[in-house]
Short mmCIF file of C-alpha atoms and ligand atoms in Angstrom, two decimals:
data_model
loop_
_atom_site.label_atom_id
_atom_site.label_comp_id
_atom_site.label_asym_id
_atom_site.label_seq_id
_atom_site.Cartn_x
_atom_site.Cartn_y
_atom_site.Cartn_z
CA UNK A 1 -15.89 4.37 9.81
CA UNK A 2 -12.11 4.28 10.83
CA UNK A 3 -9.42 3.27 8.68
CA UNK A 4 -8.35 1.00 11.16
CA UNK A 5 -11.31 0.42 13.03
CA UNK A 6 -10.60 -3.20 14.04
CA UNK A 7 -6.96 -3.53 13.19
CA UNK A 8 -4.04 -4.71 14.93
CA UNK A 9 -1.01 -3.05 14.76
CA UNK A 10 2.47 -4.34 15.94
CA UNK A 11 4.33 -1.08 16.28
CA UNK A 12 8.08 -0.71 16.87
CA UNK A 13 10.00 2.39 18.48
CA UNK A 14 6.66 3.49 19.78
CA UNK A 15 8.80 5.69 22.25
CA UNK A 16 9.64 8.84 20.52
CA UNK A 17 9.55 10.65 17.37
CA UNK A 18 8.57 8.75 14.70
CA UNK A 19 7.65 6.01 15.93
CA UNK A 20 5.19 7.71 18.44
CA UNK A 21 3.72 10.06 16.12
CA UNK A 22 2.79 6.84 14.01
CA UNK A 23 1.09 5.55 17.04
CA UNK A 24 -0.69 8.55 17.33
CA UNK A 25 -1.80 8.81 14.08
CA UNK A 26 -3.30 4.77 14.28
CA UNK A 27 -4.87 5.09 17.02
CA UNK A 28 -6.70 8.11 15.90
CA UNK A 29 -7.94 5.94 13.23
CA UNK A 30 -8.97 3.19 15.61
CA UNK A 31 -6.24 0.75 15.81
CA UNK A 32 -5.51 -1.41 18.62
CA UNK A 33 -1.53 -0.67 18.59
CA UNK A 34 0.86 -2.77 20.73
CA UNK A 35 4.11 -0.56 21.23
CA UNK A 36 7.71 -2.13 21.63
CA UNK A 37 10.44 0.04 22.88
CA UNK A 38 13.44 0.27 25.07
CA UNK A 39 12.32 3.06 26.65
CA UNK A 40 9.46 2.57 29.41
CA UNK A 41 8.86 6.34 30.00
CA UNK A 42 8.78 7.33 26.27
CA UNK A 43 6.69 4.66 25.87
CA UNK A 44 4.17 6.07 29.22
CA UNK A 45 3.96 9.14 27.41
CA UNK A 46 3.28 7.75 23.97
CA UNK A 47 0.48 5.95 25.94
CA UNK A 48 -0.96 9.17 27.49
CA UNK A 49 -0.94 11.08 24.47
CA UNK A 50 -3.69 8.25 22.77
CA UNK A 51 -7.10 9.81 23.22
CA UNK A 52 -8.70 6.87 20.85
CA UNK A 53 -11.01 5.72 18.81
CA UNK A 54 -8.01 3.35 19.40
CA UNK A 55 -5.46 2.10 21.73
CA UNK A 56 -2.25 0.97 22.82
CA UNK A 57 -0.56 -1.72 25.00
CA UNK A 58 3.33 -1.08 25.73
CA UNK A 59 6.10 -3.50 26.40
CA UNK A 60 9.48 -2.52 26.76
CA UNK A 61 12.10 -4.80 24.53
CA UNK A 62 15.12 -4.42 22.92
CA UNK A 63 14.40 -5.20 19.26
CA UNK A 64 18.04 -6.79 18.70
CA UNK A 65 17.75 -9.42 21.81
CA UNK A 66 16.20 -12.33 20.11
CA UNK A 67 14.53 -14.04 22.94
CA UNK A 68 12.95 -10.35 23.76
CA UNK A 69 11.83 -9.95 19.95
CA UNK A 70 10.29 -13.89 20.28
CA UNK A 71 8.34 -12.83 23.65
CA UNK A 72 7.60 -9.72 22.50
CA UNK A 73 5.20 -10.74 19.25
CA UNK A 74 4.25 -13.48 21.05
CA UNK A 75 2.43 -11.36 23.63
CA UNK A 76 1.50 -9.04 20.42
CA UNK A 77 -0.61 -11.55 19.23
CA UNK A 78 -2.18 -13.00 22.22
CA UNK A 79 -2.97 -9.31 23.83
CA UNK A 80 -4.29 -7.85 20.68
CA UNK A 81 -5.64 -11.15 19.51
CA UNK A 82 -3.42 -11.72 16.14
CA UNK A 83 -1.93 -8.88 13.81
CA UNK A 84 -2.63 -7.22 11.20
CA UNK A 85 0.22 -4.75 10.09
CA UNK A 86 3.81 -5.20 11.53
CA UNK A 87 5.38 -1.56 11.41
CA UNK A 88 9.49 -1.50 11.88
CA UNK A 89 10.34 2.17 13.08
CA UNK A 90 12.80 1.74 15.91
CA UNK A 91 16.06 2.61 14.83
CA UNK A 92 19.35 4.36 16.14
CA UNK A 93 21.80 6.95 14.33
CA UNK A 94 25.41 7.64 14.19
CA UNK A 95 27.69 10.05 12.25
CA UNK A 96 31.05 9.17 12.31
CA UNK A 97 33.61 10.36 10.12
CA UNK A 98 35.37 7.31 8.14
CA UNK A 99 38.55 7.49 10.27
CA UNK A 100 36.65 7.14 13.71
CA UNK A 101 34.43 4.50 12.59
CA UNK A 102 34.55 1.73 15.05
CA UNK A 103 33.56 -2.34 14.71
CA UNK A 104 30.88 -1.20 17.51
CA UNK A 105 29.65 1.67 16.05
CA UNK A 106 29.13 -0.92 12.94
CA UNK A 107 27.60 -3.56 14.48
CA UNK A 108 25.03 -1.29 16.76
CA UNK A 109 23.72 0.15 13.91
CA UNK A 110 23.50 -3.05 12.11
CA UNK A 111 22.17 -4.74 15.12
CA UNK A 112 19.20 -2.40 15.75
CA UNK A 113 18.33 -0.97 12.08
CA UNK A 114 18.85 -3.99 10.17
CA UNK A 115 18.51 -7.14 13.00
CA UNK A 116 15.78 -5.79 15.16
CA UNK A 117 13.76 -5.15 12.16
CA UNK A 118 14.49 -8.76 10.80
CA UNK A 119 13.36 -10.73 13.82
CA UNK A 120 10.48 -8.65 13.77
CA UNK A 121 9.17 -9.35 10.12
CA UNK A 122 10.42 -13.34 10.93
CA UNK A 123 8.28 -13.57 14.17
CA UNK A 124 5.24 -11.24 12.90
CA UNK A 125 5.05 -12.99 9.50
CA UNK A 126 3.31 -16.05 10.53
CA UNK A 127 0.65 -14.07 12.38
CA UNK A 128 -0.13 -11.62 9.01
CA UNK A 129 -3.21 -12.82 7.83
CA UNK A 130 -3.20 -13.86 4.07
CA UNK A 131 -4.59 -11.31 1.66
CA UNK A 132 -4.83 -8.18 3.78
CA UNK A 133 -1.34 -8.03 5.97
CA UNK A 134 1.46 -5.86 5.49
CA UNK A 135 4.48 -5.03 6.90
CA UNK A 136 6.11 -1.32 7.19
CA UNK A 137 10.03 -0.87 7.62
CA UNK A 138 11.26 2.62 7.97
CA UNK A 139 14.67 3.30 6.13
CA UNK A 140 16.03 6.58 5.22
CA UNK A 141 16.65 8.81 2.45
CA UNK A 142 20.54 8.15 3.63
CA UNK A 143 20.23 4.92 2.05
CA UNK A 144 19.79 6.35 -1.89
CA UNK A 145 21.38 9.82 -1.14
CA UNK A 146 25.38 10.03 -0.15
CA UNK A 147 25.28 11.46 2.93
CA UNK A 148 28.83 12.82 4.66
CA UNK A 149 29.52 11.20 7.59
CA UNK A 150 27.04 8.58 7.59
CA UNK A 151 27.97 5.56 5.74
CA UNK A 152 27.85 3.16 8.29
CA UNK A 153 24.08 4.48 9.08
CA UNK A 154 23.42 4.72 5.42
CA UNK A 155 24.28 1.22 4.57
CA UNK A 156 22.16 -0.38 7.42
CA UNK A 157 19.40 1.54 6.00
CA UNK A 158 20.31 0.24 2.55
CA UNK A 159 20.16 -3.13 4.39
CA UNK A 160 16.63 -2.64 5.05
CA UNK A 161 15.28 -1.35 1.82
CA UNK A 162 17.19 -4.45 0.68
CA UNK A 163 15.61 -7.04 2.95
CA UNK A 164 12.28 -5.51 2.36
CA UNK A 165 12.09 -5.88 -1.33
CA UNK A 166 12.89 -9.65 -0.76
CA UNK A 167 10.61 -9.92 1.60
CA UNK A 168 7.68 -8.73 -0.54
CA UNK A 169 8.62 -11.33 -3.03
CA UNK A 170 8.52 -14.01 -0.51
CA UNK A 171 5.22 -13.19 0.99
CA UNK A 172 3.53 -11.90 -2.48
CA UNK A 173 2.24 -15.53 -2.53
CA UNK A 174 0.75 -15.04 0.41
CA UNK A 175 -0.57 -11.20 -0.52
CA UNK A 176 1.22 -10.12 2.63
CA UNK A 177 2.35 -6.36 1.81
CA UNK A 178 6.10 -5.29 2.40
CA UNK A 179 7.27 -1.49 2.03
CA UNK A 180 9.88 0.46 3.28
CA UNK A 181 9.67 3.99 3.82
CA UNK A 182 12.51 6.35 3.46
CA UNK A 183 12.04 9.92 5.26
CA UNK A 184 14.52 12.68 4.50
CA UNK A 185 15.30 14.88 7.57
CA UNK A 186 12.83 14.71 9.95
CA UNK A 187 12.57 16.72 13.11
CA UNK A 188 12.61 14.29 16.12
CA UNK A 189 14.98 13.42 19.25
CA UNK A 190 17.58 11.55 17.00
CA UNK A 191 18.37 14.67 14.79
CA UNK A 192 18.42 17.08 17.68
CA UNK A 193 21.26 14.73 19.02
CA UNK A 194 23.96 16.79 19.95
CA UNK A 195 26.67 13.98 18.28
CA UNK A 196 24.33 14.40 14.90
CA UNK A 197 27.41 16.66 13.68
CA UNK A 198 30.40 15.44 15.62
CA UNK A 199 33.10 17.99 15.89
CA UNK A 200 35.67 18.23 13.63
CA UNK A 201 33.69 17.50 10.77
CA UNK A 202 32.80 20.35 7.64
CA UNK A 203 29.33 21.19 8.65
CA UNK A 204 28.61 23.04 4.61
CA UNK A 205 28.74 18.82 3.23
CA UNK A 206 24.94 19.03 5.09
CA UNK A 207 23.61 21.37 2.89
CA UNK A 208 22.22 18.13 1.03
CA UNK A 209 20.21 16.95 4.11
CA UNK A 210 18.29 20.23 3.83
CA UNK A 211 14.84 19.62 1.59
CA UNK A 212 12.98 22.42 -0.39
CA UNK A 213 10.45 21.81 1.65
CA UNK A 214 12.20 22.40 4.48
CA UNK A 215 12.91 20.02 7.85
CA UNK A 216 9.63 17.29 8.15
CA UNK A 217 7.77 16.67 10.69
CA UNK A 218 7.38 13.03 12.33
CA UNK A 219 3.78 13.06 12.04
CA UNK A 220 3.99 14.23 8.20
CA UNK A 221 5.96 10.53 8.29
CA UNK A 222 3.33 9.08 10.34
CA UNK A 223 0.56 10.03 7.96
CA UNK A 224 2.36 8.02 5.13
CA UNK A 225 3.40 4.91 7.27
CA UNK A 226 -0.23 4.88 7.92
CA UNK A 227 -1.38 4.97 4.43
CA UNK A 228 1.60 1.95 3.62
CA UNK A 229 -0.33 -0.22 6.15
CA UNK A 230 -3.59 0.63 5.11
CA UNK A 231 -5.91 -0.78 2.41
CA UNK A 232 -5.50 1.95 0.57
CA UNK A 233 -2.10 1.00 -0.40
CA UNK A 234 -3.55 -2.73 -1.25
CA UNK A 235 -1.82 -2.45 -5.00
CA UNK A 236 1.57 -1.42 -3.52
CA UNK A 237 4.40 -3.79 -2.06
CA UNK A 238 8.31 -4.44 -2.66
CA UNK A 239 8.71 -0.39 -3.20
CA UNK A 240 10.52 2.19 -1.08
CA UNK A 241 8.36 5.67 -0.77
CA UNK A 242 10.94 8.60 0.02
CA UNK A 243 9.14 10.85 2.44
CA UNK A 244 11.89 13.48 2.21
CA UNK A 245 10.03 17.11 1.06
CA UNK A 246 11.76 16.88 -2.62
CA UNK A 247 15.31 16.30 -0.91
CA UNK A 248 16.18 13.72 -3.69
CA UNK A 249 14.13 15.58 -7.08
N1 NAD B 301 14.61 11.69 12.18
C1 NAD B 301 15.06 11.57 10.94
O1 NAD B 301 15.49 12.55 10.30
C2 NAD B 301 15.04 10.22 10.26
C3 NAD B 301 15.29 10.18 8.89
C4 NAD B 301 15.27 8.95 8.24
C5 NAD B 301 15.01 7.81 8.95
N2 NAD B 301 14.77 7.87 10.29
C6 NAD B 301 14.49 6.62 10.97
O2 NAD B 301 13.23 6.72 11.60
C7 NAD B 301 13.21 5.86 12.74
C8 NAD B 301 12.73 6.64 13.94
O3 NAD B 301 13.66 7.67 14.18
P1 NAD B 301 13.29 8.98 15.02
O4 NAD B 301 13.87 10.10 14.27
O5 NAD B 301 11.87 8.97 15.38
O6 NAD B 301 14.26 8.73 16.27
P2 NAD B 301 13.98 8.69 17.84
O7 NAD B 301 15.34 8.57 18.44
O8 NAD B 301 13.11 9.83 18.24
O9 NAD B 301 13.16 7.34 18.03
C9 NAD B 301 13.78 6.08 17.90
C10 NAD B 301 13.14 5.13 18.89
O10 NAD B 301 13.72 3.84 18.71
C11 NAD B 301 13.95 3.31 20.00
N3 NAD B 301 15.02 2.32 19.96
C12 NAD B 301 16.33 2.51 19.65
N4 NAD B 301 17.01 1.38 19.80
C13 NAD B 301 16.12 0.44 20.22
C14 NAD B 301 16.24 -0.93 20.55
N5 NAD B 301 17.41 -1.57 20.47
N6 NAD B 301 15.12 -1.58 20.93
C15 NAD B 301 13.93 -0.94 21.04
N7 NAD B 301 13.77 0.35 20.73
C16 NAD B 301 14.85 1.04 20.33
C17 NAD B 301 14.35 4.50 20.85
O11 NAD B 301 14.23 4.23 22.24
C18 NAD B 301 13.40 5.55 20.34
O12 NAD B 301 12.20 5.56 21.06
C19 NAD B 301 14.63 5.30 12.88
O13 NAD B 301 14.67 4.02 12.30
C20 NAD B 301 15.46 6.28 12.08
O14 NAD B 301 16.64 5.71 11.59
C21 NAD B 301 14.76 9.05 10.96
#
């Protein structure tokens, strides 16, 4: 028996990195994932790296674009015939030193981080069946931690710790499970960015990013996002779990 033999997972940023290690890591448990990303060829190989018990459907969307989001969980729930766990990873990154920072660097991160995973939990919600679903948003260690560089980032991932917590109350009625999850630095596309330290900028102020456990790995992130959405974690909601190898002790 499968931890999620039989469940339906609506799975954001299913692309790359995160996002595709935690539909790895579902599917190898047995659940039926449906994958949203902008990417169609991330997505492909997400798709031909699931070897089952489970599997995955793709669709390519821009979580920000509203009518997207609306079609998107709409064909969610009719190809994987409801859902079960709504899981928020896709996300995009910027460091930008304070001077630089830019009304569109502001409202890209805002729009993706903070939006996309709003529309999400608003369309999913009303397909979460009472008692048993749960939603997952993936934050960031940036959010509690100062990081140099990256308050703009850091604050839309303080927007979604935010939103989550709220949302747990509103749904506890309900017994509908919200968490956020917060991973330090994790080794994936978006860190490997070349722009992740922009020139210029006084690369020692890092040191902080660096955990005694060293750099993670996305699927050491996937393994916890799947616990979050599991029964397992049926006495947990409106809490943030830091994923970040002791970066914060
Ligand atoms: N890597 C880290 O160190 C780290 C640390 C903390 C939090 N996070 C968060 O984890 C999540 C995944 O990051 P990752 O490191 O796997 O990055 P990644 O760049 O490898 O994956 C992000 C995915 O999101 C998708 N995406 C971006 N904008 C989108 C949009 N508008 N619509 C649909 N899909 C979109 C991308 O195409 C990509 O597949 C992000 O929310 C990120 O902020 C990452």
């Amino acid at each position: 028996m499968n931890r999620y033999d039989g469940v339906k997972v609506l799975l954001t940023g299913a692309a790359s990195g995160i996002g595709r290690a935690t539909a790895i890591r579902l599917a190898s448990e047995g659940a039926a994932v449906y994958g949203v990303d902008l990417s169609e060829a991330g997505l492909a190989e997400t798709a031909a790296a699931i070897t089952g018990p489970g599997t995955i459907a793709t669709r390519v969307a821009d979580v920000a674009d509203e009518p997207a989001v609306i079609a998107a969980v709409r064909d969610a729930a009719e190809t994987l015939g409801g859902i079960d766990v709504l899981v928020n990873v896709a996300g995009v990154h910027r460091t930008t030193p304070l001077a630089s920072l830019t009304v569109d660097d502001l409202m890209r991160l805002f729009r993706v981080n903070v939006v996309g995973t709003a529309l999400f939990c608003r369309e999913a919600a009303g397909h979460l069946p009472d008692g048993t679903g749960a939603i997952v948003n993936v934050a960031s260690l940036s959010a509690v931690q100062g990081n140099p560089y990256m308050s703009a980032y850091s604050a839309s991932k303080g927007a979604v710790i935010s939103f989550s917590l709220s949302l747990a109350a509103e749904l506890s009625p309900r017994r509908i499970r919200v968490l956020s999850i917060s991973p330090g630095s994790v080794d994936t596309p978006l860190t490997r960015a070349p722009d992740m330290f922009p020139d210029g900028v006084d690369a020692s102020y890092f040191g902080r990013l660096y955990a005694p456990f060293g750099v993670g790995a996305a699927d050491q992130i996937a393994a916890v996002i799947a616990y979050a959405g599991s029964s397992d974690a049926a006495y947990q909601t409106g809490v943030d779990l830091r994923v970040d190898g002791g970066s914060h002790m």
